[in-house]
Coordinates of C-alpha atoms in Angstrom, one line a residue:
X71 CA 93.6 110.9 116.2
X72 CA 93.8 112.7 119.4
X73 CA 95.4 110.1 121.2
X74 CA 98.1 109.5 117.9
X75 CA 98.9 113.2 118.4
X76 CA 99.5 112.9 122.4
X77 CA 101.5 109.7 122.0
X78 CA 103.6 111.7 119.8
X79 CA 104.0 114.6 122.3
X80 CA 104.7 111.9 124.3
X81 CA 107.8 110.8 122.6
X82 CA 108.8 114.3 122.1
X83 CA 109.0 115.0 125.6
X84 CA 110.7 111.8 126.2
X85 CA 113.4 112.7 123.6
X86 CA 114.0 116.4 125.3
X87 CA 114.2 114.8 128.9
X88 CA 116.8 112.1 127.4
X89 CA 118.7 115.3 125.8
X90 CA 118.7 117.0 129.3
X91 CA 120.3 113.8 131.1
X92 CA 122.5 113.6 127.8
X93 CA 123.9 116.7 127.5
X94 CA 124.6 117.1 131.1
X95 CA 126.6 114.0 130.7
X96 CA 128.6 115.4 128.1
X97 CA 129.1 118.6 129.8
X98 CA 131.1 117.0 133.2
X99 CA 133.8 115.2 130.5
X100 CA 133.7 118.6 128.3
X101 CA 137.0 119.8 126.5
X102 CA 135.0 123.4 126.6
X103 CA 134.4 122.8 130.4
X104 CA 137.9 122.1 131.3
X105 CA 139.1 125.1 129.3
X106 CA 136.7 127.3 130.9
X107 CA 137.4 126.4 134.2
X108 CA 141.2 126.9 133.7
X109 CA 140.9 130.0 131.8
X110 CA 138.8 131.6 134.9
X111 CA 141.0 130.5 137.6
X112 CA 143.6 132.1 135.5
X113 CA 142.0 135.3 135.4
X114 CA 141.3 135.4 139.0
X115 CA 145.2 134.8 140.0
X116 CA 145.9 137.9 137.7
X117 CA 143.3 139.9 139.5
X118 CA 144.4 138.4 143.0
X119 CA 148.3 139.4 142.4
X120 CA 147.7 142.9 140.5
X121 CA 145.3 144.1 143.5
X122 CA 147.8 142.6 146.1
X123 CA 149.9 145.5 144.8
X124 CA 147.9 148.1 146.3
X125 CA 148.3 149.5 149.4
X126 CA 144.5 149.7 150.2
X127 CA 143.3 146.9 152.0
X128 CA 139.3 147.1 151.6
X129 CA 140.4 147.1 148.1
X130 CA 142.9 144.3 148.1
X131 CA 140.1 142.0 150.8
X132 CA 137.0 142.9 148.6
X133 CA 138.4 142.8 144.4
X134 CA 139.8 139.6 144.4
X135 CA 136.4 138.3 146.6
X136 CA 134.4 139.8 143.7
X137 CA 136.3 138.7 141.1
X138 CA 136.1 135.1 141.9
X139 CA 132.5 135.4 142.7
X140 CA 132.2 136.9 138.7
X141 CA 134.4 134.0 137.8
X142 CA 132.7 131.3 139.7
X143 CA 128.9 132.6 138.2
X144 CA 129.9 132.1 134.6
X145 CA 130.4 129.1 134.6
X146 CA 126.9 128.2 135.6
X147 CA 126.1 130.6 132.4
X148 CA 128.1 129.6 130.2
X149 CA 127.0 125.9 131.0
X150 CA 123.1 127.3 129.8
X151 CA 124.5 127.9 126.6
X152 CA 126.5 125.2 125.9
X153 CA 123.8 123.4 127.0
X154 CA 121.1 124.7 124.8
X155 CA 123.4 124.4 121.5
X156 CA 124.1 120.6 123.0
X157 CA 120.5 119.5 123.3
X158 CA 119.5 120.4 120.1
X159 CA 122.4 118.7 118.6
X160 CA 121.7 115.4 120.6
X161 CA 117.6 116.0 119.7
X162 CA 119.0 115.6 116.0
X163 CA 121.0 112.4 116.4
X164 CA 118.6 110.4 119.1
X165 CA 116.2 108.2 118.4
X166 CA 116.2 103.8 117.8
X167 CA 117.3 102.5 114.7
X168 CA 114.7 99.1 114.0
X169 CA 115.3 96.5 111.5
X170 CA 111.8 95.2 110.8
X171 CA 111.6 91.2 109.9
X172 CA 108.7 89.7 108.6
X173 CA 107.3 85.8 110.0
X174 CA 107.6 83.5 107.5
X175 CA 105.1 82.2 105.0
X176 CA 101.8 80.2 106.9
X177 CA 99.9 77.6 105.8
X178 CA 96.9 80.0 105.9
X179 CA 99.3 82.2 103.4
X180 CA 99.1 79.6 100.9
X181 CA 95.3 78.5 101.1
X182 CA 94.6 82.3 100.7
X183 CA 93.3 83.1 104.4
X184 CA 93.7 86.1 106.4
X185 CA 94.7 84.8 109.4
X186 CA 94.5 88.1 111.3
X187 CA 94.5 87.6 115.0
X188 CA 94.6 84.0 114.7
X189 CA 97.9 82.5 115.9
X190 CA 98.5 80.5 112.6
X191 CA 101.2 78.0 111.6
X192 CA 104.4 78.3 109.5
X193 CA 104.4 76.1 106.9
X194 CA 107.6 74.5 105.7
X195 CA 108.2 77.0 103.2
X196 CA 107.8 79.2 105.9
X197 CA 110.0 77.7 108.3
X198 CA 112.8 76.9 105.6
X199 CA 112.0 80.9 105.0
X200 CA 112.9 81.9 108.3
X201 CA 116.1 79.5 109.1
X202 CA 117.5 80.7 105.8
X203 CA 117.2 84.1 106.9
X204 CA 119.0 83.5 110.3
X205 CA 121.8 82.8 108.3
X206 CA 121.9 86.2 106.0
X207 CA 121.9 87.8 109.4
X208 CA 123.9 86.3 111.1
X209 CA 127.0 88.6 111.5
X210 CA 124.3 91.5 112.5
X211 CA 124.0 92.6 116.5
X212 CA 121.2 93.9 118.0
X213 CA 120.3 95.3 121.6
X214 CA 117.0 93.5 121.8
X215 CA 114.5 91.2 120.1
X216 CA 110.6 91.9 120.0
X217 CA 108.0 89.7 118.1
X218 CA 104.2 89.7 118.3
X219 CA 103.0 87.1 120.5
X220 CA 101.2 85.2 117.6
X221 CA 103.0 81.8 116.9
X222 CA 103.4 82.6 113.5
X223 CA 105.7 85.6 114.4
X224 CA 107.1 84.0 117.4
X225 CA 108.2 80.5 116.1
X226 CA 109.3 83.0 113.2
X227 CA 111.4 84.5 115.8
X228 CA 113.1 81.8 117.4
X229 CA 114.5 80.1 114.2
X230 CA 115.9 83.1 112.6
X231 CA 117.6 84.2 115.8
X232 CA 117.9 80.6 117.9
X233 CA 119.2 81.0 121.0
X234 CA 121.5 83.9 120.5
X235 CA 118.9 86.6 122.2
X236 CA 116.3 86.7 124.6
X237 CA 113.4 87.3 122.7
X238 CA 110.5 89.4 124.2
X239 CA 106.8 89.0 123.0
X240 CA 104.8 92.3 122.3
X241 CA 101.1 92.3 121.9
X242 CA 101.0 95.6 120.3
X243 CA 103.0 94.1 117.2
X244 CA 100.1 91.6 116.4
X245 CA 98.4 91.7 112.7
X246 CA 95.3 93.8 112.5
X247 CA 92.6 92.6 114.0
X248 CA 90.4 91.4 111.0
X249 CA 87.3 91.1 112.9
X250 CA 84.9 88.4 111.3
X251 CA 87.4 88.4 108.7
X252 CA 89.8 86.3 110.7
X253 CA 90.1 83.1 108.9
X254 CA 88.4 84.2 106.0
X255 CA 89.4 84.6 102.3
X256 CA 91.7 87.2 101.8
X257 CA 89.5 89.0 98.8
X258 CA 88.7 92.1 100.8
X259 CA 92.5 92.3 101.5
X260 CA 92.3 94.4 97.6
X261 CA 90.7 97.2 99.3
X262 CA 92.0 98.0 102.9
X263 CA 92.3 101.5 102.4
X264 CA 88.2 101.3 103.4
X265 CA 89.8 100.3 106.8
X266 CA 92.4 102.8 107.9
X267 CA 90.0 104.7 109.8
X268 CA 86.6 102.4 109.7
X269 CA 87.2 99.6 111.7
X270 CA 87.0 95.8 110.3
X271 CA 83.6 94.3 111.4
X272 CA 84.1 93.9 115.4
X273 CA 88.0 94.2 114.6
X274 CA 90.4 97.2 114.4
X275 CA 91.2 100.0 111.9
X276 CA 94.4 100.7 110.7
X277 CA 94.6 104.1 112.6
X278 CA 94.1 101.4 115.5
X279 CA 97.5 99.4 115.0
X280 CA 99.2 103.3 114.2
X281 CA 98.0 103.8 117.7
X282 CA 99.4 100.7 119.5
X283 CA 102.6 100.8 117.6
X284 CA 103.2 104.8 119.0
X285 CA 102.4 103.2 122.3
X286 CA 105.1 100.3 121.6
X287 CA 107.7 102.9 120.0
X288 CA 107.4 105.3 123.5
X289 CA 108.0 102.1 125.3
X290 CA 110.7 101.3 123.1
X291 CA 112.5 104.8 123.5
X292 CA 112.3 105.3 126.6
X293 CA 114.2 101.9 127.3
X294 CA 116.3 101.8 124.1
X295 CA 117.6 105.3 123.1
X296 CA 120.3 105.0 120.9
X297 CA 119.9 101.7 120.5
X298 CA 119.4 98.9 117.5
X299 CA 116.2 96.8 117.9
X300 CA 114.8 93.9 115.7
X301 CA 110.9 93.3 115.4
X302 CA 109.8 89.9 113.8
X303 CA 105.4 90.5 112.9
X304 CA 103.2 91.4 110.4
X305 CA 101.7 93.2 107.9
X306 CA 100.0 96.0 109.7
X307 CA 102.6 97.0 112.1
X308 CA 105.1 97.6 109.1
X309 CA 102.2 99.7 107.5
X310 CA 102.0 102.1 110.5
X311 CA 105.8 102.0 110.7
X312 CA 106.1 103.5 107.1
X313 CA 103.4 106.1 108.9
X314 CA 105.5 107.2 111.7
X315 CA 108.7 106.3 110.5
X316 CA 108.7 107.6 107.2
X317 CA 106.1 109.9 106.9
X318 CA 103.6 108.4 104.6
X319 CA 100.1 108.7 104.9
X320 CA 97.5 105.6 105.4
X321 CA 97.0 105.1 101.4
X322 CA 100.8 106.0 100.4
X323 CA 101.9 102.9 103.0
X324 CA 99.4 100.6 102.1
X325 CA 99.7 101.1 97.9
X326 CA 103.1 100.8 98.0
X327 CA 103.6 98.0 99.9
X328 CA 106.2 95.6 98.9
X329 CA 104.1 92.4 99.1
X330 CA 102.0 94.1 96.1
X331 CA 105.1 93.6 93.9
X332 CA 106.6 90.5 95.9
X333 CA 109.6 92.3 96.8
X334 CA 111.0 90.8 99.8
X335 CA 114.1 91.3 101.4
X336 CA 115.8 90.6 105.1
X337 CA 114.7 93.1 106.5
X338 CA 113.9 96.9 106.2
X339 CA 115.3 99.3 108.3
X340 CA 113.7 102.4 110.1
X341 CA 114.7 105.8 112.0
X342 CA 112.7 106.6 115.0
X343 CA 113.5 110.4 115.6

């Protein structure tokens, strides 16, 4: 849990340093800039011509000087403020917007197996699944495409989105390593919550995948702020993303999971603040 909470330190340091680089940004194009500037310079011509009046001259060499040394600190100042109001603002509307797909239905699915960490094969309900699905999203845009490297997920993958994107493989989104459960029956899938912090026999826990998949969402922020991505994996990883994502603890993800009341759809959508 330690290393859960500094990955998410992690991310929040990521999102103030993209805020900085952000705002700063905004601040050279500023309308609020621009009138600054312009009110300043006024006021230093006014001081310059009302002190030119005078007949002293350390006065008239040294006010003006003053003046638009005044003038030329506050904007510097001012820019601390503006700044400060600016990142929070950008804090509050950064993060990556992630449609999450699902592979489509194995062979293992349909003999009752837990494929787990096994590659596994679409079978043709599964590839019919998956073409059919290109086609409901077809008119949607993404910035980039990430599947787990099983072949299940990755041959998922390429027929929903064909040659449209470059597709990049992510071993962080693989299923949850069943252990000696991999290729088994899928009876002890009625009881995972025994597994969100216990590991599977010589497999993972669920806390594990959370882990990986705060390790695959810094990754993702620090390369995709702002941005709309599309993962294509498994079970598990969309578990921890209703964790992170959504706020739900290990046993709130799990039993309410859609695949308990066979409630698909194409594809569920989460915030990454």
């Amino acid at each position: 849990m330690d290393e859960i909470q500094q990955l998410k330190n992690e991310i929040a340091e990521i999102k103030k340093r993209n805020a900085r680089v952000e705002a700063d940004k905004a601040w050279e194009t500023s309308l609020f800039r621009k009138i600054l500037i312009a009110v300043l310079t006024y006021i230093v011509i006014v001081i310059f011509f009302f002190f030119a009046k005078l007949s002293k001259p350390f006065v008239n060499a040294i006010v003006p000087t003053v003046g638009f040394m005044l003038s030329t600190l506050s904007v510097p100042i001012f820019k601390k403020f503006w700044l400060k109001g600016q990142k929070k603002r950008i804090i509050n509307i950064m993060g990556v917007q992630i449609t999450y797909f699902v592979h489509g239905t194995t062979t293992d699915n349909e003999k009752g197996i837990a494929t787990g960490c096994n590659q596994g094969e679409l079978s043709e309900a599964g590839i019919k699944q998956s073409k059919e699905l290109g086609k409901k999203i077809a008119g949607r845009n993404f910035d980039a495409i990430f599947c787990s490297n099983l072949k299940r997920a990755v041959d998922s993958a390429q027929l929903v989105f064909g040659g449209k994107y470059k597709i990049t493989q992510n071993e962080k989104l693989r299923e949850v390593n069943y252990g000696d459960w991999n290729g088994k029956k899928n009876t002890f899938k009625d009881k995972l919550e025994k597994f969100i912090g216990r590991p599977f026999p010589n497999g993972e826990s669920y806390q594990d995948v959370e882990k990986r998949m705060r390790e695959f969402i810094l990754s993702v922020s620090q390369s995709y702020n702002n941005m709309h991505v599309a993962i294509v994996a498994h079970q598990a990883p969309q578990l921890a993303l209703e964790v992170i994502a959504n706020q739900k603890t290990w046993k709130e993800a799990i039993d309410q999971d859609w695949r308990k009341k066979n409630k698909w759809q194409p594809g569920w959508e989460y915030k990454i603040d």
